[in-house]
Amino acid sequence: MVAVAQCHLQVPAAGLASCVKSAKHITKPSAIMSNSQRRPRVRQLVRAVSDQTGVSDFGAVAEIDFDNEATSSRYDAFADLVQMAVREDPSLANVASTSGQTLQHSNKPAWLRQRAPQGERYEYLEKGLRKLNLATVCEEAKCPNMGECWNGKTGTATIMLLGDTCTRGCRFCAVNTARTPPPPDDMEPENTAHAIAEWGVGYIVLTSVDRDDIPDGGSEHFARTVRTLKQLKPEILVECLTPDFRGDTTAVRHLARSGLDVFAHNIETVAGLQKRVRDPRAGYFQSLDVLRAAKACGVYTKSSIMLGLGETHDEIIDTMYDLKDAGVDILTLGQYLQPTPLHLPVREHVTPDQFEHWRNFGEDVVGFRYVASGPLVRSSYKAGEFFIEAMIDKDRRHPK
């Protein structure tokens, strides 16, 4: 028999105030996992609680002493910790049920592994980024395609506008959220445009969080950035990957007419999974209306679907046709990857062969101009190359 000496989870009142008061000399069967096996899982619960409550300073957290002679894994003391926490605060059941999911997905398929970014052009752009004080989504999100995009013939990067805090809380996204984020920097459009013009990329993607706290959702902020950038460097190609502006088509048209080259808005998932995946203020038909309004302004339009969330093949096909009916020219499809244990779990790792099937289906059957489809593809994947190829193809088929 083994005694587990005092086990405390010291958490302020906002979180697990008294979720685990004390466990003194709990008598358990002799088969208990070793310290090295158990400690990471305890820390994992603490991280999950920290993410949920916003509390990061726990002091002496989970100081657990275990008998060094206990080596068997038939009994899991971590499960007891979780059960005690849930008994004290039932609202923690969701945290408990997802806190181990990073272990389940630690062995990702080989096709989801990528080499660290490198290359001459990558290094050049990275140095320019530091000098100009630009923040890219590519780096902050640790995008696996960063090296490939930055080393491309054109060079593609994605810049975040309007701050890093979103007013929505989609269950697939790890971006910070708040009801009232800090106000945007009024000089950001001009400063960002000047920095990009000096940077040396041929194609830039401007994106932002949702800003439901701003009357136009940030449409004019986007548009000012585009106008200034085009004045400074007319040859640069600009894509705006936008929020839905709460379905305000006036805001959509205002941005679409700013001089951008591509208007992108992601529908994210199939119709049947929208409520489960996206914030309630987003919506399948609202996103289609946004794309349709942008296309009516005569620009290229683009959208993206994540796979691996539990969608069926028929639902993917329906979504493709709905996007095509809304006038979408370019579609990207990529594997959903769970950013933290508190986010939606991955239901399926879609194989490269399946992604290739969807690429062929989208181009040959549905009729998109271009489809980028692969496990590591993201919405801005090699955007410059796809857009330039589309322009060349159009010019060849319709010579002036």
mmCIF file of C-alpha atoms in Angstrom:
data_model
loop_
_atom_site.group_PDB
_atom_site.id
_atom_site.type_symbol
_atom_site.label_atom_id
_atom_site.label_comp_id
_atom_site.label_asym_id
_atom_site.label_seq_id
_atom_site.Cartn_x
_atom_site.Cartn_y
_atom_site.Cartn_z
ATOM 1 C CA MET A 1 0.000 0.000 0.000
ATOM 2 C CA VAL A 2 1.252 3.468 -0.843
ATOM 3 C CA ALA A 3 0.445 6.770 0.810
ATOM 4 C CA VAL A 4 0.121 9.853 -1.366
ATOM 5 C CA ALA A 5 1.332 12.785 0.728
ATOM 6 C CA GLN A 6 -0.420 16.145 0.548
ATOM 7 C CA CYS A 7 -1.696 17.122 -2.887
ATOM 8 C CA HIS A 8 -2.674 20.786 -3.293
ATOM 9 C CA LEU A 9 -3.874 22.680 -6.358
ATOM 10 C CA GLN A 10 -3.670 26.293 -5.195
ATOM 11 C CA VAL A 11 -5.870 28.334 -7.565
ATOM 12 C CA PRO A 12 -7.434 31.770 -6.948
ATOM 13 C CA ALA A 13 -11.201 32.111 -6.584
ATOM 14 C CA ALA A 14 -11.716 32.940 -10.258
ATOM 15 C CA GLY A 15 -10.658 29.463 -11.240
ATOM 16 C CA LEU A 16 -10.469 26.325 -9.112
ATOM 17 C CA ALA A 17 -10.627 28.151 -5.788
ATOM 18 C CA SER A 18 -10.957 25.009 -3.737
ATOM 19 C CA CYS A 19 -11.082 22.322 -6.369
ATOM 20 C CA VAL A 20 -8.498 20.140 -4.619
ATOM 21 C CA LYS A 21 -8.317 20.996 -0.951
ATOM 22 C CA SER A 22 -6.059 18.295 0.326
ATOM 23 C CA ALA A 23 -5.424 14.614 -0.089
ATOM 24 C CA LYS A 24 -3.620 13.335 2.965
ATOM 25 C CA HIS A 25 -2.427 9.761 3.004
ATOM 26 C CA ILE A 26 -4.869 8.460 0.424
ATOM 27 C CA THR A 27 -4.552 4.713 0.440
ATOM 28 C CA LYS A 28 -4.327 3.224 -3.026
ATOM 29 C CA PRO A 29 -3.294 -0.077 -4.567
ATOM 30 C CA SER A 30 0.452 -0.576 -4.799
ATOM 31 C CA ALA A 31 0.460 -0.151 -8.590
ATOM 32 C CA ILE A 32 1.043 3.557 -9.193
ATOM 33 C CA MET A 33 2.851 5.267 -12.087
ATOM 34 C CA SER A 34 6.278 6.788 -11.506
ATOM 35 C CA ASN A 35 6.843 10.515 -10.971
ATOM 36 C CA SER A 36 8.326 10.975 -14.428
ATOM 37 C CA GLN A 37 5.233 9.464 -15.987
ATOM 38 C CA ARG A 38 2.711 11.425 -13.960
ATOM 39 C CA ARG A 39 4.092 14.933 -13.526
ATOM 40 C CA PRO A 40 3.661 16.092 -17.147
ATOM 41 C CA ARG A 41 -0.005 15.176 -16.980
ATOM 42 C CA VAL A 42 -0.522 17.178 -13.774
ATOM 43 C CA ARG A 43 1.136 20.182 -15.385
ATOM 44 C CA GLN A 44 -1.114 19.647 -18.360
ATOM 45 C CA LEU A 45 -4.230 20.010 -16.180
ATOM 46 C CA VAL A 46 -2.778 23.166 -14.651
ATOM 47 C CA ARG A 47 -2.127 24.606 -18.127
ATOM 48 C CA ALA A 48 -5.686 23.788 -19.149
ATOM 49 C CA VAL A 49 -7.061 25.529 -16.052
ATOM 50 C CA SER A 50 -4.781 28.520 -16.682
ATOM 51 C CA ASP A 51 -6.004 28.823 -20.261
ATOM 52 C CA GLN A 52 -9.621 28.730 -19.125
ATOM 53 C CA THR A 53 -9.371 31.136 -16.182
ATOM 54 C CA GLY A 54 -6.640 33.493 -17.359
ATOM 55 C CA VAL A 55 -4.715 32.779 -14.137
ATOM 56 C CA SER A 56 -1.095 31.872 -14.685
ATOM 57 C CA ASP A 57 0.482 32.386 -11.249
ATOM 58 C CA PHE A 58 -0.438 29.341 -9.221
ATOM 59 C CA GLY A 59 2.446 29.497 -6.795
ATOM 60 C CA ALA A 60 3.404 26.019 -5.611
ATOM 61 C CA VAL A 61 1.146 24.005 -7.866
ATOM 62 C CA ALA A 62 0.607 20.277 -7.679
ATOM 63 C CA GLU A 63 3.442 19.425 -5.299
ATOM 64 C CA ILE A 64 3.040 15.687 -5.221
ATOM 65 C CA ASP A 65 5.267 13.122 -3.501
ATOM 66 C CA PHE A 66 5.094 9.570 -4.725
ATOM 67 C CA ASP A 67 6.684 6.375 -3.537
ATOM 68 C CA ASN A 68 9.707 5.780 -5.786
ATOM 69 C CA GLU A 69 9.121 2.046 -5.687
ATOM 70 C CA ALA A 70 5.738 2.364 -7.362
ATOM 71 C CA THR A 71 6.276 1.605 -11.037
ATOM 72 C CA SER A 72 3.156 -0.035 -12.404
ATOM 73 C CA SER A 73 0.620 1.931 -14.545
ATOM 74 C CA ARG A 74 -2.617 0.152 -13.698
ATOM 75 C CA TYR A 75 -3.703 2.973 -11.396
ATOM 76 C CA ASP A 76 -3.713 6.595 -12.604
ATOM 77 C CA ALA A 77 -3.521 9.179 -9.805
ATOM 78 C CA PHE A 78 -4.072 11.955 -12.350
ATOM 79 C CA ALA A 79 -7.600 10.645 -12.869
ATOM 80 C CA ASP A 80 -8.195 10.995 -9.109
ATOM 81 C CA LEU A 81 -6.996 14.606 -9.190
ATOM 82 C CA VAL A 82 -9.406 15.337 -12.013
ATOM 83 C CA GLN A 83 -12.306 13.655 -10.249
ATOM 84 C CA MET A 84 -11.662 15.634 -7.059
ATOM 85 C CA ALA A 85 -11.546 18.889 -9.020
ATOM 86 C CA VAL A 86 -14.807 18.126 -10.827
ATOM 87 C CA ARG A 87 -16.559 17.152 -7.587
ATOM 88 C CA GLU A 88 -15.646 20.557 -6.134
ATOM 89 C CA ASP A 89 -16.523 22.491 -9.295
ATOM 90 C CA PRO A 90 -18.660 20.605 -11.885
ATOM 91 C CA SER A 91 -18.022 23.324 -14.488
ATOM 92 C CA LEU A 92 -14.505 21.901 -14.875
ATOM 93 C CA ALA A 93 -15.818 18.710 -16.463
ATOM 94 C CA ASN A 94 -15.104 20.027 -19.966
ATOM 95 C CA VAL A 95 -11.537 20.924 -19.046
ATOM 96 C CA ALA A 96 -11.034 17.508 -17.506
ATOM 97 C CA SER A 97 -12.398 15.683 -20.535
ATOM 98 C CA THR A 98 -10.019 17.459 -22.951
ATOM 99 C CA SER A 99 -6.886 17.901 -20.833
ATOM 100 C CA GLY A 100 -5.247 14.737 -22.112
ATOM 101 C CA GLN A 101 -5.894 15.172 -25.803
ATOM 102 C CA THR A 102 -2.422 16.458 -26.617
ATOM 103 C CA LEU A 103 -1.143 13.028 -25.637
ATOM 104 C CA GLN A 104 -3.567 11.355 -28.014
ATOM 105 C CA HIS A 105 -2.393 13.438 -30.977
ATOM 106 C CA SER A 106 1.329 13.512 -30.177
ATOM 107 C CA ASN A 107 2.060 10.940 -32.881
ATOM 108 C CA LYS A 108 0.936 12.835 -35.950
ATOM 109 C CA PRO A 109 1.050 11.200 -39.381
ATOM 110 C CA ALA A 110 4.307 11.618 -41.278
ATOM 111 C CA TRP A 111 2.687 13.917 -43.834
ATOM 112 C CA LEU A 112 2.029 16.526 -41.112
ATOM 113 C CA ARG A 113 5.725 16.919 -40.313
ATOM 114 C CA GLN A 114 7.655 19.727 -41.950
ATOM 115 C CA ARG A 115 11.265 20.870 -41.953
ATOM 116 C CA ALA A 116 12.173 24.147 -40.269
ATOM 117 C CA PRO A 117 12.029 27.098 -42.685
ATOM 118 C CA GLN A 118 15.318 28.015 -44.324
ATOM 119 C CA GLY A 119 16.724 29.365 -47.586
ATOM 120 C CA GLU A 120 18.335 32.511 -48.922
ATOM 121 C CA ARG A 121 15.110 34.397 -49.678
ATOM 122 C CA TYR A 122 13.574 33.293 -46.385
ATOM 123 C CA GLU A 123 16.555 34.685 -44.476
ATOM 124 C CA TYR A 124 16.400 37.935 -46.442
ATOM 125 C CA LEU A 125 12.707 38.454 -45.680
ATOM 126 C CA GLU A 126 13.165 37.481 -42.034
ATOM 127 C CA LYS A 127 15.883 40.118 -41.567
ATOM 128 C CA GLY A 128 13.688 42.704 -43.266
ATOM 129 C CA LEU A 129 10.843 41.795 -40.940
ATOM 130 C CA ARG A 130 12.926 42.477 -37.835
ATOM 131 C CA LYS A 131 14.222 45.763 -39.222
ATOM 132 C CA LEU A 132 10.770 47.081 -40.153
ATOM 133 C CA ASN A 133 9.054 45.870 -36.946
ATOM 134 C CA LEU A 134 6.340 43.968 -38.849
ATOM 135 C CA ALA A 135 4.441 41.102 -37.233
ATOM 136 C CA THR A 136 3.323 38.267 -39.515
ATOM 137 C CA VAL A 137 0.688 35.668 -38.848
ATOM 138 C CA CYS A 138 3.119 33.250 -40.501
ATOM 139 C CA GLU A 139 5.518 33.516 -37.559
ATOM 140 C CA GLU A 140 3.055 34.027 -34.711
ATOM 141 C CA ALA A 141 0.996 31.010 -35.767
ATOM 142 C CA LYS A 142 4.172 28.996 -36.525
ATOM 143 C CA CYS A 143 2.752 28.142 -39.945
ATOM 144 C CA PRO A 144 4.376 24.983 -41.344
ATOM 145 C CA ASN A 145 4.458 26.499 -44.847
ATOM 146 C CA MET A 146 6.384 29.633 -43.929
ATOM 147 C CA GLY A 147 9.634 28.563 -45.588
ATOM 148 C CA GLU A 148 7.870 27.419 -48.743
ATOM 149 C CA CYS A 149 5.808 30.615 -49.100
ATOM 150 C CA TRP A 150 8.651 33.012 -48.311
ATOM 151 C CA ASN A 151 11.049 31.187 -50.626
ATOM 152 C CA GLY A 152 8.576 31.199 -53.528
ATOM 153 C CA LYS A 153 9.151 32.986 -56.818
ATOM 154 C CA THR A 154 7.045 35.916 -55.616
ATOM 155 C CA GLY A 155 7.329 35.667 -51.862
ATOM 156 C CA THR A 156 4.099 35.699 -49.844
ATOM 157 C CA ALA A 157 3.575 36.878 -46.269
ATOM 158 C CA THR A 158 0.542 37.613 -44.081
ATOM 159 C CA ILE A 159 0.366 40.740 -41.882
ATOM 160 C CA MET A 160 -2.089 41.165 -39.006
ATOM 161 C CA LEU A 161 -3.994 44.451 -38.660
ATOM 162 C CA LEU A 162 -6.265 45.806 -35.895
ATOM 163 C CA GLY A 163 -4.455 44.176 -32.996
ATOM 164 C CA ASP A 164 -4.166 40.603 -31.762
ATOM 165 C CA THR A 165 -7.395 40.336 -29.737
ATOM 166 C CA CYS A 166 -10.632 39.107 -31.306
ATOM 167 C CA THR A 167 -14.169 39.919 -30.169
ATOM 168 C CA ARG A 168 -15.296 36.382 -31.023
ATOM 169 C CA GLY A 169 -14.495 32.941 -29.689
ATOM 170 C CA CYS A 170 -14.428 30.300 -32.419
ATOM 171 C CA ARG A 171 -13.646 26.829 -31.075
ATOM 172 C CA PHE A 172 -10.914 26.105 -33.614
ATOM 173 C CA CYS A 173 -8.894 29.319 -33.135
ATOM 174 C CA ALA A 174 -6.308 30.111 -30.458
ATOM 175 C CA VAL A 175 -6.296 33.915 -30.924
ATOM 176 C CA ASN A 176 -6.836 35.998 -27.775
ATOM 177 C CA THR A 177 -10.429 37.094 -27.216
ATOM 178 C CA ALA A 178 -12.098 39.976 -25.360
ATOM 179 C CA ARG A 179 -15.422 41.795 -25.502
ATOM 180 C CA THR A 180 -13.686 45.186 -25.832
ATOM 181 C CA PRO A 181 -10.121 44.883 -27.176
ATOM 182 C CA PRO A 182 -7.784 47.899 -27.074
ATOM 183 C CA PRO A 183 -8.586 50.495 -29.760
ATOM 184 C CA PRO A 184 -6.645 50.099 -33.013
ATOM 185 C CA ASP A 185 -3.598 52.233 -33.729
ATOM 186 C CA ASP A 186 -4.847 55.036 -35.979
ATOM 187 C CA MET A 187 -1.463 55.293 -37.719
ATOM 188 C CA GLU A 188 -1.193 51.555 -38.353
ATOM 189 C CA PRO A 189 -2.410 51.665 -42.003
ATOM 190 C CA GLU A 190 0.249 54.200 -43.039
ATOM 191 C CA ASN A 191 3.046 52.657 -40.942
ATOM 192 C CA THR A 192 2.255 49.147 -42.172
ATOM 193 C CA ALA A 193 2.051 50.222 -45.820
ATOM 194 C CA HIS A 194 5.415 52.005 -45.679
ATOM 195 C CA ALA A 195 7.057 49.006 -43.997
ATOM 196 C CA ILE A 196 5.658 46.532 -46.525
ATOM 197 C CA ALA A 197 6.698 48.740 -49.445
ATOM 198 C CA GLU A 198 10.297 48.588 -48.178
ATOM 199 C CA TRP A 199 10.213 44.874 -47.420
ATOM 200 C CA GLY A 200 10.588 43.368 -50.872
ATOM 201 C CA VAL A 201 7.697 40.910 -51.150
ATOM 202 C CA GLY A 202 5.694 40.718 -54.365
ATOM 203 C CA TYR A 203 2.429 39.574 -52.786
ATOM 204 C CA ILE A 204 1.101 40.546 -49.374
ATOM 205 C CA VAL A 205 -1.878 39.217 -47.432
ATOM 206 C CA LEU A 206 -3.498 41.588 -44.940
ATOM 207 C CA THR A 207 -5.732 39.971 -42.349
ATOM 208 C CA SER A 208 -7.310 40.808 -39.011
ATOM 209 C CA VAL A 209 -9.250 39.505 -36.071
ATOM 210 C CA ASP A 210 -12.991 40.182 -35.845
ATOM 211 C CA ARG A 211 -13.622 43.653 -34.428
ATOM 212 C CA ASP A 212 -17.343 43.741 -33.654
ATOM 213 C CA ASP A 213 -16.615 46.674 -31.321
ATOM 214 C CA ILE A 214 -15.843 48.968 -34.295
ATOM 215 C CA PRO A 215 -18.856 50.350 -36.234
ATOM 216 C CA ASP A 216 -17.623 49.214 -39.664
ATOM 217 C CA GLY A 217 -15.777 46.155 -38.339
ATOM 218 C CA GLY A 218 -12.464 47.673 -39.420
ATOM 219 C CA SER A 219 -13.313 47.976 -43.121
ATOM 220 C CA GLU A 220 -11.897 51.503 -43.530
ATOM 221 C CA HIS A 221 -8.776 50.545 -41.559
ATOM 222 C CA PHE A 222 -8.156 47.759 -44.089
ATOM 223 C CA ALA A 223 -8.989 50.064 -47.021
ATOM 224 C CA ARG A 224 -6.588 52.812 -45.877
ATOM 225 C CA THR A 225 -3.783 50.262 -45.669
ATOM 226 C CA VAL A 226 -4.507 49.041 -49.200
ATOM 227 C CA ARG A 227 -4.785 52.534 -50.690
ATOM 228 C CA THR A 228 -1.562 53.716 -49.082
ATOM 229 C CA LEU A 229 0.328 50.574 -50.094
ATOM 230 C CA LYS A 230 -0.835 50.803 -53.704
ATOM 231 C CA GLN A 231 0.249 54.452 -53.845
ATOM 232 C CA LEU A 232 3.694 53.537 -52.572
ATOM 233 C CA LYS A 233 4.139 50.345 -54.611
ATOM 234 C CA PRO A 234 1.526 49.979 -57.384
ATOM 235 C CA GLU A 235 2.938 46.664 -58.656
ATOM 236 C CA ILE A 236 2.503 44.789 -55.381
ATOM 237 C CA LEU A 237 -0.401 42.337 -55.275
ATOM 238 C CA VAL A 238 -2.632 42.715 -52.211
ATOM 239 C CA GLU A 239 -4.997 40.127 -50.774
ATOM 240 C CA CYS A 240 -7.254 40.969 -47.825
ATOM 241 C CA LEU A 241 -8.299 37.975 -45.735
ATOM 242 C CA THR A 242 -11.225 39.517 -43.927
ATOM 243 C CA PRO A 243 -13.715 38.895 -41.120
ATOM 244 C CA ASP A 244 -17.407 38.918 -42.051
ATOM 245 C CA PHE A 245 -18.030 42.511 -40.838
ATOM 246 C CA ARG A 246 -21.197 41.147 -39.144
ATOM 247 C CA GLY A 247 -22.672 40.641 -42.606
ATOM 248 C CA ASP A 248 -22.533 44.381 -43.404
ATOM 249 C CA THR A 249 -22.282 44.316 -47.208
ATOM 250 C CA THR A 250 -21.671 48.073 -47.319
ATOM 251 C CA ALA A 251 -18.449 47.521 -45.356
ATOM 252 C CA VAL A 252 -17.605 44.572 -47.623
ATOM 253 C CA ARG A 253 -18.048 46.631 -50.802
ATOM 254 C CA HIS A 254 -16.083 49.543 -49.328
ATOM 255 C CA LEU A 255 -13.053 47.313 -48.833
ATOM 256 C CA ALA A 256 -13.502 45.417 -52.098
ATOM 257 C CA ARG A 257 -13.317 48.732 -54.000
ATOM 258 C CA SER A 258 -10.186 49.962 -52.209
ATOM 259 C CA GLY A 259 -7.770 48.697 -54.868
ATOM 260 C CA LEU A 260 -7.076 45.230 -53.495
ATOM 261 C CA ASP A 261 -6.469 42.358 -55.902
ATOM 262 C CA VAL A 262 -8.045 39.472 -53.973
ATOM 263 C CA PHE A 263 -10.862 39.528 -51.421
ATOM 264 C CA ALA A 264 -10.642 36.436 -49.203
ATOM 265 C CA HIS A 265 -13.080 35.336 -46.529
ATOM 266 C CA ASN A 266 -13.066 31.850 -45.026
ATOM 267 C CA ILE A 267 -16.252 29.848 -44.648
ATOM 268 C CA GLU A 268 -14.121 27.553 -42.433
ATOM 269 C CA THR A 269 -16.312 24.426 -42.400
ATOM 270 C CA VAL A 270 -19.432 22.796 -43.812
ATOM 271 C CA ALA A 271 -22.940 24.038 -43.013
ATOM 272 C CA GLY A 272 -23.741 21.293 -40.506
ATOM 273 C CA LEU A 273 -20.695 22.056 -38.319
ATOM 274 C CA GLN A 274 -20.905 25.856 -38.265
ATOM 275 C CA LYS A 275 -22.515 26.171 -34.816
ATOM 276 C CA ARG A 276 -20.069 23.688 -33.315
ATOM 277 C CA VAL A 277 -16.953 25.202 -34.884
ATOM 278 C CA ARG A 278 -17.530 28.958 -35.244
ATOM 279 C CA ASP A 279 -18.690 31.740 -32.950
ATOM 280 C CA PRO A 280 -22.507 32.109 -32.951
ATOM 281 C CA ARG A 281 -22.191 35.529 -34.605
ATOM 282 C CA ALA A 282 -20.637 33.919 -37.672
ATOM 283 C CA GLY A 283 -22.684 31.854 -40.098
ATOM 284 C CA TYR A 284 -22.559 29.800 -43.273
ATOM 285 C CA PHE A 285 -24.976 31.909 -45.308
ATOM 286 C CA GLN A 286 -23.606 35.155 -43.885
ATOM 287 C CA SER A 287 -20.152 34.182 -45.163
ATOM 288 C CA LEU A 288 -21.582 33.301 -48.575
ATOM 289 C CA ASP A 289 -23.275 36.716 -48.712
ATOM 290 C CA VAL A 290 -19.962 38.429 -47.894
ATOM 291 C CA LEU A 291 -18.184 36.594 -50.710
ATOM 292 C CA ARG A 292 -21.023 37.271 -53.133
ATOM 293 C CA ALA A 293 -20.997 41.016 -52.354
ATOM 294 C CA ALA A 294 -17.226 41.213 -52.858
ATOM 295 C CA LYS A 295 -17.392 39.355 -56.165
ATOM 296 C CA ALA A 296 -20.005 41.819 -57.438
ATOM 297 C CA CYS A 297 -17.302 44.518 -57.154
ATOM 298 C CA GLY A 298 -15.232 42.770 -59.823
ATOM 299 C CA VAL A 299 -12.359 41.391 -57.707
ATOM 300 C CA TYR A 300 -10.947 37.897 -57.383
ATOM 301 C CA THR A 301 -12.498 36.060 -54.419
ATOM 302 C CA LYS A 302 -11.168 33.235 -52.320
ATOM 303 C CA SER A 303 -12.264 31.025 -49.424
ATOM 304 C CA SER A 304 -11.006 28.131 -47.335
ATOM 305 C CA ILE A 305 -12.325 24.949 -45.709
ATOM 306 C CA MET A 306 -10.742 23.012 -42.837
ATOM 307 C CA LEU A 307 -11.048 19.226 -43.039
ATOM 308 C CA GLY A 308 -10.857 16.703 -40.222
ATOM 309 C CA LEU A 309 -13.614 18.132 -38.002
ATOM 310 C CA GLY A 310 -16.147 15.377 -38.718
ATOM 311 C CA GLU A 311 -17.557 16.566 -42.044
ATOM 312 C CA THR A 312 -18.836 14.058 -44.599
ATOM 313 C CA HIS A 313 -17.869 13.865 -48.272
ATOM 314 C CA ASP A 314 -21.331 14.986 -49.335
ATOM 315 C CA GLU A 315 -21.060 18.030 -47.059
ATOM 316 C CA ILE A 316 -17.703 18.964 -48.599
ATOM 317 C CA ILE A 317 -19.191 18.695 -52.086
ATOM 318 C CA ASP A 318 -22.196 20.849 -51.117
ATOM 319 C CA THR A 319 -19.906 23.500 -49.619
ATOM 320 C CA MET A 320 -17.757 23.581 -52.741
ATOM 321 C CA TYR A 321 -20.781 24.137 -54.976
ATOM 322 C CA ASP A 322 -22.176 26.805 -52.628
ATOM 323 C CA LEU A 323 -18.869 28.693 -52.747
ATOM 324 C CA LYS A 324 -18.715 28.404 -56.524
ATOM 325 C CA ASP A 325 -22.292 29.721 -56.785
ATOM 326 C CA ALA A 326 -21.195 32.708 -54.668
ATOM 327 C CA GLY A 327 -18.544 33.508 -57.283
ATOM 328 C CA VAL A 328 -15.460 32.223 -55.469
ATOM 329 C CA ASP A 329 -12.459 31.860 -57.808
ATOM 330 C CA ILE A 330 -9.842 30.234 -55.551
ATOM 331 C CA LEU A 331 -10.369 27.612 -52.845
ATOM 332 C CA THR A 332 -7.945 26.199 -50.297
ATOM 333 C CA LEU A 333 -8.456 23.049 -48.233
ATOM 334 C CA GLY A 334 -6.237 22.037 -45.308
ATOM 335 C CA GLN A 335 -6.093 19.776 -42.268
ATOM 336 C CA TYR A 336 -7.550 21.144 -39.024
ATOM 337 C CA LEU A 337 -5.006 20.836 -36.196
ATOM 338 C CA GLN A 338 -6.069 21.306 -32.562
ATOM 339 C CA PRO A 339 -4.151 24.351 -31.230
ATOM 340 C CA THR A 340 -4.660 23.557 -27.502
ATOM 341 C CA PRO A 341 -6.425 20.871 -25.447
ATOM 342 C CA LEU A 342 -9.307 23.311 -24.863
ATOM 343 C CA HIS A 343 -10.116 23.523 -28.575
ATOM 344 C CA LEU A 344 -12.056 21.117 -30.767
ATOM 345 C CA PRO A 345 -10.400 17.718 -31.159
ATOM 346 C CA VAL A 346 -9.282 16.417 -34.526
ATOM 347 C CA ARG A 347 -11.797 13.847 -35.744
ATOM 348 C CA GLU A 348 -9.762 12.620 -38.719
ATOM 349 C CA HIS A 349 -6.325 13.015 -40.251
ATOM 350 C CA VAL A 350 -7.183 13.366 -43.925
ATOM 351 C CA THR A 351 -4.586 11.685 -46.170
ATOM 352 C CA PRO A 352 -2.640 13.446 -48.941
ATOM 353 C CA ASP A 353 -4.423 11.243 -51.502
ATOM 354 C CA GLN A 354 -7.800 12.459 -50.247
ATOM 355 C CA PHE A 355 -6.663 16.068 -50.460
ATOM 356 C CA GLU A 356 -5.508 15.478 -54.028
ATOM 357 C CA HIS A 357 -8.930 14.045 -54.843
ATOM 358 C CA TRP A 358 -10.581 17.224 -53.563
ATOM 359 C CA ARG A 359 -8.176 19.385 -55.578
ATOM 360 C CA ASN A 360 -9.056 17.554 -58.773
ATOM 361 C CA PHE A 361 -12.753 17.574 -57.954
ATOM 362 C CA GLY A 362 -12.739 21.308 -57.196
ATOM 363 C CA GLU A 363 -10.973 22.261 -60.399
ATOM 364 C CA ASP A 364 -12.300 19.689 -62.877
ATOM 365 C CA VAL A 365 -15.847 19.142 -61.650
ATOM 366 C CA VAL A 366 -16.900 22.205 -59.638
ATOM 367 C CA GLY A 367 -14.942 24.646 -61.770
ATOM 368 C CA PHE A 368 -12.832 26.786 -59.415
ATOM 369 C CA ARG A 369 -10.036 28.701 -61.119
ATOM 370 C CA TYR A 370 -7.519 27.163 -58.713
ATOM 371 C CA VAL A 371 -7.672 24.840 -55.720
ATOM 372 C CA ALA A 372 -4.806 24.470 -53.249
ATOM 373 C CA SER A 373 -5.452 21.303 -51.265
ATOM 374 C CA GLY A 374 -3.151 19.464 -48.867
ATOM 375 C CA PRO A 375 -2.677 18.565 -45.187
ATOM 376 C CA LEU A 376 -0.475 21.597 -44.506
ATOM 377 C CA VAL A 377 -2.248 24.053 -46.804
ATOM 378 C CA ARG A 378 -3.532 27.189 -45.084
ATOM 379 C CA SER A 379 -5.744 29.925 -46.495
ATOM 380 C CA SER A 380 -2.826 32.087 -47.667
ATOM 381 C CA TYR A 381 -0.683 29.175 -48.898
ATOM 382 C CA LYS A 382 1.551 30.333 -51.784
ATOM 383 C CA ALA A 383 -1.116 32.889 -52.584
ATOM 384 C CA GLY A 384 1.105 34.883 -54.932
ATOM 385 C CA GLU A 385 1.877 31.968 -57.229
ATOM 386 C CA PHE A 386 -1.746 30.934 -57.549
ATOM 387 C CA PHE A 387 -2.897 34.475 -58.279
ATOM 388 C CA ILE A 388 -0.192 35.158 -60.871
ATOM 389 C CA GLU A 389 -0.904 31.869 -62.649
ATOM 390 C CA ALA A 390 -4.587 32.807 -62.739
ATOM 391 C CA MET A 391 -3.781 36.172 -64.327
ATOM 392 C CA ILE A 392 -1.458 34.626 -66.930
ATOM 393 C CA ASP A 393 -4.048 31.994 -67.787
ATOM 394 C CA LYS A 394 -6.750 34.658 -68.158
ATOM 395 C CA ASP A 395 -4.532 36.827 -70.377
ATOM 396 C CA ARG A 396 -3.684 33.905 -72.638
ATOM 397 C CA ARG A 397 -7.300 32.900 -73.105
ATOM 398 C CA HIS A 398 -8.522 36.477 -73.566
ATOM 399 C CA PRO A 399 -5.709 38.410 -75.302
ATOM 400 C CA LYS A 400 -6.245 42.134 -75.678
#
